[in-house]
């Protein structure tokens, strides 16, 4: 099932997307907790979120969350159905397709706002 094929890539990307989501969550918890040190410290960090890289990063976050969620559902289908493993390759490519479509949609929604500086 693995041996460097789709199952192995699904495994690696699932772990990587999970760690990226955790890092994004921790960044938010830490930055919001800076309010304890006063509005100045809070605004100093949150002012940096207006940079274009942070705004474009929202597209990557949305892609990571969608991949992680859809791959999690793929794993559930494979575990709960006896035939899931036989279709794991097709399921993984379906996960990738859904993730790409979702990422294109999010980019379509986010990029005009980034370009406008909103």
GROMACS .gro file of C-alpha atoms in nm:
model
  118
    1UNK     CA    1   0.000   0.000   0.000
    2UNK     CA    2   0.282   0.245   0.074
    3UNK     CA    3   0.629   0.181  -0.073
    4UNK     CA    4   0.674   0.539  -0.196
    5UNK     CA    5   0.343   0.556  -0.379
    6UNK     CA    6   0.026   0.752  -0.310
    7UNK     CA    7  -0.024   0.610   0.039
    8UNK     CA    8   0.320   0.725   0.147
    9UNK     CA    9   0.266   1.075   0.009
   10UNK     CA   10  -0.076   1.091   0.174
   11UNK     CA   11   0.088   0.995   0.505
   12UNK     CA   12   0.361   1.260   0.478
   13UNK     CA   13   0.128   1.537   0.363
   14UNK     CA   14  -0.123   1.454   0.636
   15UNK     CA   15   0.146   1.488   0.904
   16UNK     CA   16   0.289   1.803   0.746
   17UNK     CA   17  -0.052   1.970   0.711
   18UNK     CA   18  -0.135   1.878   1.071
   19UNK     CA   19   0.186   2.037   1.198
   20UNK     CA   20   0.126   2.347   0.985
   21UNK     CA   21  -0.227   2.384   1.124
   22UNK     CA   22  -0.091   2.344   1.477
   23UNK     CA   23   0.174   2.612   1.412
   24UNK     CA   24  -0.093   2.847   1.272
   25UNK     CA   25  -0.313   2.787   1.577
   26UNK     CA   26  -0.026   2.844   1.820
   27UNK     CA   27   0.072   3.164   1.638
   28UNK     CA   28  -0.279   3.295   1.689
   29UNK     CA   29  -0.298   3.195   2.055
   30UNK     CA   30   0.037   3.357   2.128
   31UNK     CA   31  -0.039   3.675   1.933
   32UNK     CA   32  -0.380   3.719   2.095
   33UNK     CA   33  -0.233   3.653   2.440
   34UNK     CA   34   0.000   3.951   2.386
   35UNK     CA   35  -0.296   4.170   2.478
   36UNK     CA   36  -0.207   4.088   2.839
   37UNK     CA   37   0.106   4.303   2.791
   38UNK     CA   38  -0.095   4.596   2.666
   39UNK     CA   39  -0.242   4.730   2.348
   40UNK     CA   40   0.094   4.851   2.222
   41UNK     CA   41   0.251   4.503   2.225
   42UNK     CA   42  -0.063   4.355   2.074
   43UNK     CA   43  -0.078   4.607   1.790
   44UNK     CA   44   0.296   4.578   1.722
   45UNK     CA   45   0.251   4.210   1.636
   46UNK     CA   46  -0.086   4.241   1.464
   47UNK     CA   47   0.039   4.526   1.249
   48UNK     CA   48   0.280   4.279   1.093
   49UNK     CA   49  -0.010   4.067   0.974
   50UNK     CA   50  -0.083   4.329   0.709
   51UNK     CA   51   0.224   4.222   0.510
   52UNK     CA   52   0.144   4.059   0.180
   53UNK     CA   53   0.313   3.730   0.276
   54UNK     CA   54   0.080   3.685   0.571
   55UNK     CA   55  -0.222   3.757   0.354
   56UNK     CA   56  -0.107   3.514   0.087
   57UNK     CA   57  -0.040   3.265   0.363
   58UNK     CA   58  -0.415   3.248   0.422
   59UNK     CA   59  -0.442   3.064   0.091
   60UNK     CA   60  -0.186   2.809   0.208
   61UNK     CA   61  -0.365   2.771   0.542
   62UNK     CA   62  -0.697   2.709   0.367
   63UNK     CA   63  -0.532   2.450   0.140
   64UNK     CA   64  -0.370   2.277   0.437
   65UNK     CA   65  -0.691   2.264   0.636
   66UNK     CA   66  -0.888   2.130   0.340
   67UNK     CA   67  -0.628   1.865   0.259
   68UNK     CA   68  -0.604   1.756   0.622
   69UNK     CA   69  -0.983   1.735   0.659
   70UNK     CA   70  -1.042   1.550   0.332
   71UNK     CA   71  -0.751   1.311   0.389
   72UNK     CA   72  -0.886   1.244   0.737
   73UNK     CA   73  -1.218   1.146   0.581
   74UNK     CA   74  -1.028   0.924   0.336
   75UNK     CA   75  -0.859   0.750   0.627
   76UNK     CA   76  -1.195   0.698   0.799
   77UNK     CA   77  -1.342   0.548   0.481
   78UNK     CA   78  -1.042   0.318   0.446
   79UNK     CA   79  -1.065   0.207   0.810
   80UNK     CA   80  -1.442   0.160   0.834
   81UNK     CA   81  -1.509  -0.009   0.502
   82UNK     CA   82  -1.355  -0.333   0.394
   83UNK     CA   83  -1.313  -0.206   0.039
   84UNK     CA   84  -1.155   0.129   0.121
   85UNK     CA   85  -0.799   0.005   0.088
   86UNK     CA   86  -0.868  -0.125  -0.262
   87UNK     CA   87  -0.964   0.229  -0.368
   88UNK     CA   88  -0.710   0.422  -0.164
   89UNK     CA   89  -0.530   0.549  -0.473
   90UNK     CA   90  -0.849   0.689  -0.628
   91UNK     CA   91  -0.954   0.831  -0.292
   92UNK     CA   92  -0.622   1.012  -0.253
   93UNK     CA   93  -0.643   1.165  -0.600
   94UNK     CA   94  -0.998   1.274  -0.513
   95UNK     CA   95  -0.862   1.441  -0.200
   96UNK     CA   96  -0.601   1.622  -0.410
   97UNK     CA   97  -0.862   1.733  -0.663
   98UNK     CA   98  -1.093   1.869  -0.392
   99UNK     CA   99  -0.798   2.048  -0.230
  100UNK     CA  100  -0.689   2.209  -0.558
  101UNK     CA  101  -1.044   2.321  -0.642
  102UNK     CA  102  -1.085   2.463  -0.290
  103UNK     CA  103  -0.748   2.640  -0.307
  104UNK     CA  104  -0.834   2.799  -0.643
  105UNK     CA  105  -1.165   2.920  -0.496
  106UNK     CA  106  -0.994   3.065  -0.188
  107UNK     CA  107  -0.730   3.232  -0.406
  108UNK     CA  108  -1.008   3.379  -0.621
  109UNK     CA  109  -1.166   3.526  -0.308
  110UNK     CA  110  -0.845   3.639  -0.132
  111UNK     CA  111  -0.624   3.773  -0.413
  112UNK     CA  112  -0.847   4.071  -0.504
  113UNK     CA  113  -0.840   4.179  -0.139
  114UNK     CA  114  -0.462   4.140  -0.127
  115UNK     CA  115  -0.424   4.343  -0.446
  116UNK     CA  116  -0.655   4.614  -0.311
  117UNK     CA  117  -0.465   4.626   0.017
  118UNK     CA  118  -0.778   4.562   0.223
   0.00000   0.00000   0.00000
